[in-house]
Tab-separated table of C-alpha atoms in Angstrom:
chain	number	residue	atom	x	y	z
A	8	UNK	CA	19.606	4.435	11.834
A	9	UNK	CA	17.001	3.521	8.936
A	10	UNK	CA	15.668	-0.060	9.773
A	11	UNK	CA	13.940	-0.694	6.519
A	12	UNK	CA	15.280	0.664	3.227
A	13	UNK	CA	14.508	0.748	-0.276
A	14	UNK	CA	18.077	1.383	-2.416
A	15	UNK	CA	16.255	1.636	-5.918
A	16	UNK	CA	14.973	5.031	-6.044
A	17	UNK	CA	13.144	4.066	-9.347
A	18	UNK	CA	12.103	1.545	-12.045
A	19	UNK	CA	11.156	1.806	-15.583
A	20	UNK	CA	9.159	-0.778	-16.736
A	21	UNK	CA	7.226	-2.127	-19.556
A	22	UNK	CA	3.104	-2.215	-19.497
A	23	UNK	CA	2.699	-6.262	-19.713
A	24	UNK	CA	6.141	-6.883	-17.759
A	25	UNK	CA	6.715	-7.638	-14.248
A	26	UNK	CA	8.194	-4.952	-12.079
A	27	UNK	CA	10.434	-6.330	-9.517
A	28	UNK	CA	10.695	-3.855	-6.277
A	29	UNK	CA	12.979	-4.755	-3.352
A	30	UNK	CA	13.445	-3.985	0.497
A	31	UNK	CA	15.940	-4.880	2.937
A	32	UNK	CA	15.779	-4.346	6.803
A	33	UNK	CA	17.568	-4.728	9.514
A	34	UNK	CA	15.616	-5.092	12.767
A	35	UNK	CA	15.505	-9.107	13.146
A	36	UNK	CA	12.121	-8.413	15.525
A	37	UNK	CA	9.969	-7.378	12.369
A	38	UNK	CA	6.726	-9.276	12.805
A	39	UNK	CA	4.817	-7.710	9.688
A	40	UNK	CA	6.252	-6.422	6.577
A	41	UNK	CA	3.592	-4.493	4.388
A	42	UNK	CA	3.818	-2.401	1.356
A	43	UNK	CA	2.192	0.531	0.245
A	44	UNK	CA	1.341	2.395	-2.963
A	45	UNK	CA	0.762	6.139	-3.199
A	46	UNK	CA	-0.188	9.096	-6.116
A	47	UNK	CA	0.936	12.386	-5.553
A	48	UNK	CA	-1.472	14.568	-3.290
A	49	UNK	CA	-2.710	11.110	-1.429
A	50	UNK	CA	-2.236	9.180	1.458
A	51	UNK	CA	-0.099	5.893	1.292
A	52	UNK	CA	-2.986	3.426	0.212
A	53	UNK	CA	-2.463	-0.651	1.851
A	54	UNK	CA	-1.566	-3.286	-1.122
A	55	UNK	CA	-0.466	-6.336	0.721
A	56	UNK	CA	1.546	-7.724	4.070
A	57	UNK	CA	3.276	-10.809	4.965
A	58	UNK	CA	3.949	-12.440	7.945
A	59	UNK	CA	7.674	-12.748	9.156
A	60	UNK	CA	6.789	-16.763	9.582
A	61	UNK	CA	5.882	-17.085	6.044
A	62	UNK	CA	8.128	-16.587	3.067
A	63	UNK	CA	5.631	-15.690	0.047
A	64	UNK	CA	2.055	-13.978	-0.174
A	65	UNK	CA	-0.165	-13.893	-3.084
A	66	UNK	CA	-3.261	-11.486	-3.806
A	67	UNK	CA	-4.098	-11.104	-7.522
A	68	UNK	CA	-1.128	-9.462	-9.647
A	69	UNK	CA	1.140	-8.481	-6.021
A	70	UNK	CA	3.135	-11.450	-4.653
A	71	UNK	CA	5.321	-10.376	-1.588
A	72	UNK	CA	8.445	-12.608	-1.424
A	73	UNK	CA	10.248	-12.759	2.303
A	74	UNK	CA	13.975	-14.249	2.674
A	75	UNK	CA	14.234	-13.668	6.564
A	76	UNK	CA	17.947	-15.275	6.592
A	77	UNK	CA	18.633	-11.896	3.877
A	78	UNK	CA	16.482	-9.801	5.751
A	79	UNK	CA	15.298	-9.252	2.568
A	80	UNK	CA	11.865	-9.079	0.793
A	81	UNK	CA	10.710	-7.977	-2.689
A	82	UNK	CA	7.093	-7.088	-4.185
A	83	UNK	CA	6.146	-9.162	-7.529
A	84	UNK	CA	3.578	-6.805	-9.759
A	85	UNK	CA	2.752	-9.321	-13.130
A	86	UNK	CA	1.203	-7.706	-15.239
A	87	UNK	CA	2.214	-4.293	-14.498
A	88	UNK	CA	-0.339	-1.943	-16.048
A	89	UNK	CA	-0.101	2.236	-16.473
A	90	UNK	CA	-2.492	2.601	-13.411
A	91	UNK	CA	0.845	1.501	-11.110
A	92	UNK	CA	2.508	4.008	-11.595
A	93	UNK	CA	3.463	5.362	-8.150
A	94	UNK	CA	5.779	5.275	-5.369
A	95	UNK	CA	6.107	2.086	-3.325
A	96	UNK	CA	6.893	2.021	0.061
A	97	UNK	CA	8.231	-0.993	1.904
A	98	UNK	CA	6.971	-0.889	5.395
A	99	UNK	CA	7.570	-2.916	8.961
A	100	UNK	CA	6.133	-3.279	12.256
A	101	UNK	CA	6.310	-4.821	15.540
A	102	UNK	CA	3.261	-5.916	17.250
A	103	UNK	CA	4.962	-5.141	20.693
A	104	UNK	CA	5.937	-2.192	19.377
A	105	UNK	CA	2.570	-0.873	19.118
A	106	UNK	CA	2.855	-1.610	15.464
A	107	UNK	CA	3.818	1.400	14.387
A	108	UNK	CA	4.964	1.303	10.434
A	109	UNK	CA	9.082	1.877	9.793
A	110	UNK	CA	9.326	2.646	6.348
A	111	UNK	CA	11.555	2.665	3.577
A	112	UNK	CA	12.637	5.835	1.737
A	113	UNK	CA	10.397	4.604	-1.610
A	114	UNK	CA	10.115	3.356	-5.027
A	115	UNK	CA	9.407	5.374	-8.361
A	116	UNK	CA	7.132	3.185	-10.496
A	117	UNK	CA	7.166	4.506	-14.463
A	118	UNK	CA	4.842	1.860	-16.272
A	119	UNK	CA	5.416	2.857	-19.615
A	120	UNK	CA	2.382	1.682	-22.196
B	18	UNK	CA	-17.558	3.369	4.172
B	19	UNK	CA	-15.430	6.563	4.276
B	20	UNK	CA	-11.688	6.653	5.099
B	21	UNK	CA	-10.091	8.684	6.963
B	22	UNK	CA	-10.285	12.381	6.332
B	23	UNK	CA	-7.606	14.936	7.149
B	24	UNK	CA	-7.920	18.913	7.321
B	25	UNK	CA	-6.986	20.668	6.365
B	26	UNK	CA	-4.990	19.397	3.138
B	27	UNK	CA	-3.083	22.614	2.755
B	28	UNK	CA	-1.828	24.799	5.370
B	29	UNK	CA	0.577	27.720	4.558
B	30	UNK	CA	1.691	29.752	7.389
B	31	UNK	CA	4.199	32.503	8.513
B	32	UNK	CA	7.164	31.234	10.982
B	33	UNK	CA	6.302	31.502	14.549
B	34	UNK	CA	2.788	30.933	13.773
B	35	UNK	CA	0.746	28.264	15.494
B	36	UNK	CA	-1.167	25.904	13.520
B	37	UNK	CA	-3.644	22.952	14.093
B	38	UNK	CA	-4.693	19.956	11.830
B	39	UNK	CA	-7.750	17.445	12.385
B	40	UNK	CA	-7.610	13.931	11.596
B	41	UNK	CA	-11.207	11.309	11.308
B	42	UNK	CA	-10.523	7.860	11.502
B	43	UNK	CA	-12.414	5.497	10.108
B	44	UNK	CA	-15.756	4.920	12.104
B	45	UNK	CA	-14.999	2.390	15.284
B	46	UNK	CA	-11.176	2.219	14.592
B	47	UNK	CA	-9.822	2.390	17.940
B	48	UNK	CA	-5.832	3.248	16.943
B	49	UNK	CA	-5.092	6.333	15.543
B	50	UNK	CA	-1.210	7.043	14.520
B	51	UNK	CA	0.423	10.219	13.296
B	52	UNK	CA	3.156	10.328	10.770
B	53	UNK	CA	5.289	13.043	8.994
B	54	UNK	CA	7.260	12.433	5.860
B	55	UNK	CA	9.481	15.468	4.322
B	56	UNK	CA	10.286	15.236	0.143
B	57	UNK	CA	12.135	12.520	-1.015
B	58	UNK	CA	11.717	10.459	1.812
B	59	UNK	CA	9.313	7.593	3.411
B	60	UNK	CA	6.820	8.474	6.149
B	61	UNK	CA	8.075	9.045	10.075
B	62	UNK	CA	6.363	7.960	13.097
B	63	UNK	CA	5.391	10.612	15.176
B	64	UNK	CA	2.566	9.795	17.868
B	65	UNK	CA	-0.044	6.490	18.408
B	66	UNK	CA	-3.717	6.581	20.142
B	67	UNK	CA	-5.245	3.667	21.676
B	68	UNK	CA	-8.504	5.272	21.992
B	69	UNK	CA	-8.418	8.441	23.904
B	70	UNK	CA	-4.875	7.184	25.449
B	71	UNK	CA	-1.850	8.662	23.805
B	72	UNK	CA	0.570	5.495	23.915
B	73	UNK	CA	4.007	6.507	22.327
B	74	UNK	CA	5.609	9.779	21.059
B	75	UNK	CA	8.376	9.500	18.900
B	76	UNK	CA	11.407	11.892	19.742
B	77	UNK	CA	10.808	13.469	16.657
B	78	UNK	CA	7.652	15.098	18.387
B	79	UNK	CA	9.515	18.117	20.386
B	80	UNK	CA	7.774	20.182	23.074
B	81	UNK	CA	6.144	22.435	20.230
B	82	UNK	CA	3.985	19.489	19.163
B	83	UNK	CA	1.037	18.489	20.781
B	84	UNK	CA	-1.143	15.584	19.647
B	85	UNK	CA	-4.591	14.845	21.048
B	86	UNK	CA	-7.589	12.711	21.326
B	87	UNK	CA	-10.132	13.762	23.642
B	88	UNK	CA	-13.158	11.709	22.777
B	89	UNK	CA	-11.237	8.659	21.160
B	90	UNK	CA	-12.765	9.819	17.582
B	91	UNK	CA	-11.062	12.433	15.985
B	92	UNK	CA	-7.696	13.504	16.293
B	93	UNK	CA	-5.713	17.141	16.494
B	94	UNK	CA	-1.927	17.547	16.481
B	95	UNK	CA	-0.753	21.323	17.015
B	96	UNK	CA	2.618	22.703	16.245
B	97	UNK	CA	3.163	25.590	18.053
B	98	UNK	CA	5.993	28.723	17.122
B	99	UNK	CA	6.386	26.453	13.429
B	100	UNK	CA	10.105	26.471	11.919
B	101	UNK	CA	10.980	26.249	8.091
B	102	UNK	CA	11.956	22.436	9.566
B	103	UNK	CA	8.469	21.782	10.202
B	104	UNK	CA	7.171	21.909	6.508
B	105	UNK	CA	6.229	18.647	5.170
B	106	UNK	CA	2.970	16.228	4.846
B	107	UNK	CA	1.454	15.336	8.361
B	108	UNK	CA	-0.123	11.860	7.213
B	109	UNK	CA	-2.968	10.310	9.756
B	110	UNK	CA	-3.334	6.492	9.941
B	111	UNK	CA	-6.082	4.390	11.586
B	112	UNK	CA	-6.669	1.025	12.454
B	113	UNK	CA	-8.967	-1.446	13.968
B	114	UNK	CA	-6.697	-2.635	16.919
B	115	UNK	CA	-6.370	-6.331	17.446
B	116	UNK	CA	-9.427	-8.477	18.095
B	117	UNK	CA	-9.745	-12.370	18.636
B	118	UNK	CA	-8.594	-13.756	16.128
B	119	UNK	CA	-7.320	-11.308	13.904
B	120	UNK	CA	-3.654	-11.797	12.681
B	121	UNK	CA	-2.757	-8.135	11.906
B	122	UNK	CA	-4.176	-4.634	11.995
B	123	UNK	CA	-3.756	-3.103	8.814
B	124	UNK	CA	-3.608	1.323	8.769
B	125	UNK	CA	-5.264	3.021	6.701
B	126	UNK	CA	-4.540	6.323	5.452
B	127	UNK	CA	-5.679	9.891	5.027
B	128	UNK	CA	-4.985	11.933	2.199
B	129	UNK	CA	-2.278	14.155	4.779
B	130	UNK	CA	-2.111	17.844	5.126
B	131	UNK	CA	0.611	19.630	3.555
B	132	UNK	CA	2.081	22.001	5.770
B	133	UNK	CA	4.622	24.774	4.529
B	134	UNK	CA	6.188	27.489	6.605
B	135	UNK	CA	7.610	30.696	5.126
């Protein structure tokens, strides 16, 4: 049963363009939806979250977009630069679920110069 | 302001072998959370702290894993009699816990320990 999932195993994208990375879930009780960058040999480091009562969150180049009627949410990366290359993972919690993270299976991120 | 620090990062042991792994959360973070994620997939909830209290095991934790936090500091999780099934990265995740008028308590991660058994 996999709650959150991520059905683009990778992108290919341009150094200047935006990269466009997308999640779906299922679990209507979602409170938080976060996403999370990681290099090989490190731990998953925190980019940005959103609230399930907002639809769109903004911190410098990463804009997280929420359509809760989709159960749907995407992460924005303008202007995507050769340092993000990584894997993205799309994650969810539930505060009364002692918020542990679901996550989704994960994003290959080639930003090509 | 150091992160949280895991050890050790690689662990290679024989089947049927016991092994143990430390985790350090960040100073005064009160949750600590235990993950596992095999190749190819997205980390797995294993096991949560609230302080020295374990809350939650996930069924993925059988009776050959043992998670502790005696102190409400560090962390240890022990496999015991490992299984080829058991390799993977054991990731360690702590947070703050909620406080008055925070909105959300964000994990943090350690670098994981990558475990294979032969």
């Amino acid at each position: 049963d996999q709650q959150v999932k991520q059905n683009s195993p990778s992108l290919s994208v341009q150094e200047g363009r935006i990269s466009i990375l997308n999640c779906d879930y299922t679990n209507s009780m979602f409170d938080y939806f976060l996403w999370y960058k990681k290099y090989p040999a490190e731990g998953p480091t925190f980019l940005i979250s959103i609230s399930s009562i907002k639809d769109k969150n903004e911190d410098g180049r990463f804009t997280v977009f929420l359509n809760k009627s989709a159960k749907h949410l995407s992460l924005h990366i303008v202007p995507s630069q050769p340092g993000d290359s990584a894997v993205y993972f799309c994650a969810a919690l539930r505060k009364a679920a002692g918020n542990k993270l679901t996550f989704g299976g994960g994003t290959r991120v080639l930003v090509k110069p | 302001d150091t992160g949280v620090s895991q050890d050790p990062r690689h662990k290679i042991t024989k089947r049927g072998q016991n092994v143990t792994f430390r985790c350090d959360p960040i100073s005064e973070h009160n949750r600590l959370y235990w993950y596992r994620q095999t190749l190819g997939q997205g980390p797995e909830f294993l096991t949560y702290f609230q302080n020295e209290a374990q809350l939650e095991k996930s069924r993925l934790l059988s009776d050959r894993f043992s998670a502790e936090r005696p102190k409400g500091s560090f962390s240890t999780l022990e496999i015991q009699r490992t299984e080829q099934g058991d390799s993977a990265m054991y990731l360690c995740a702590s947070s703050l816990g909620y406080s008055w008028g925070q909105d959300t308590d964000t994990q943090y991660f350690g670098p994981g320990t990558r475990l294979t058994v032969l």
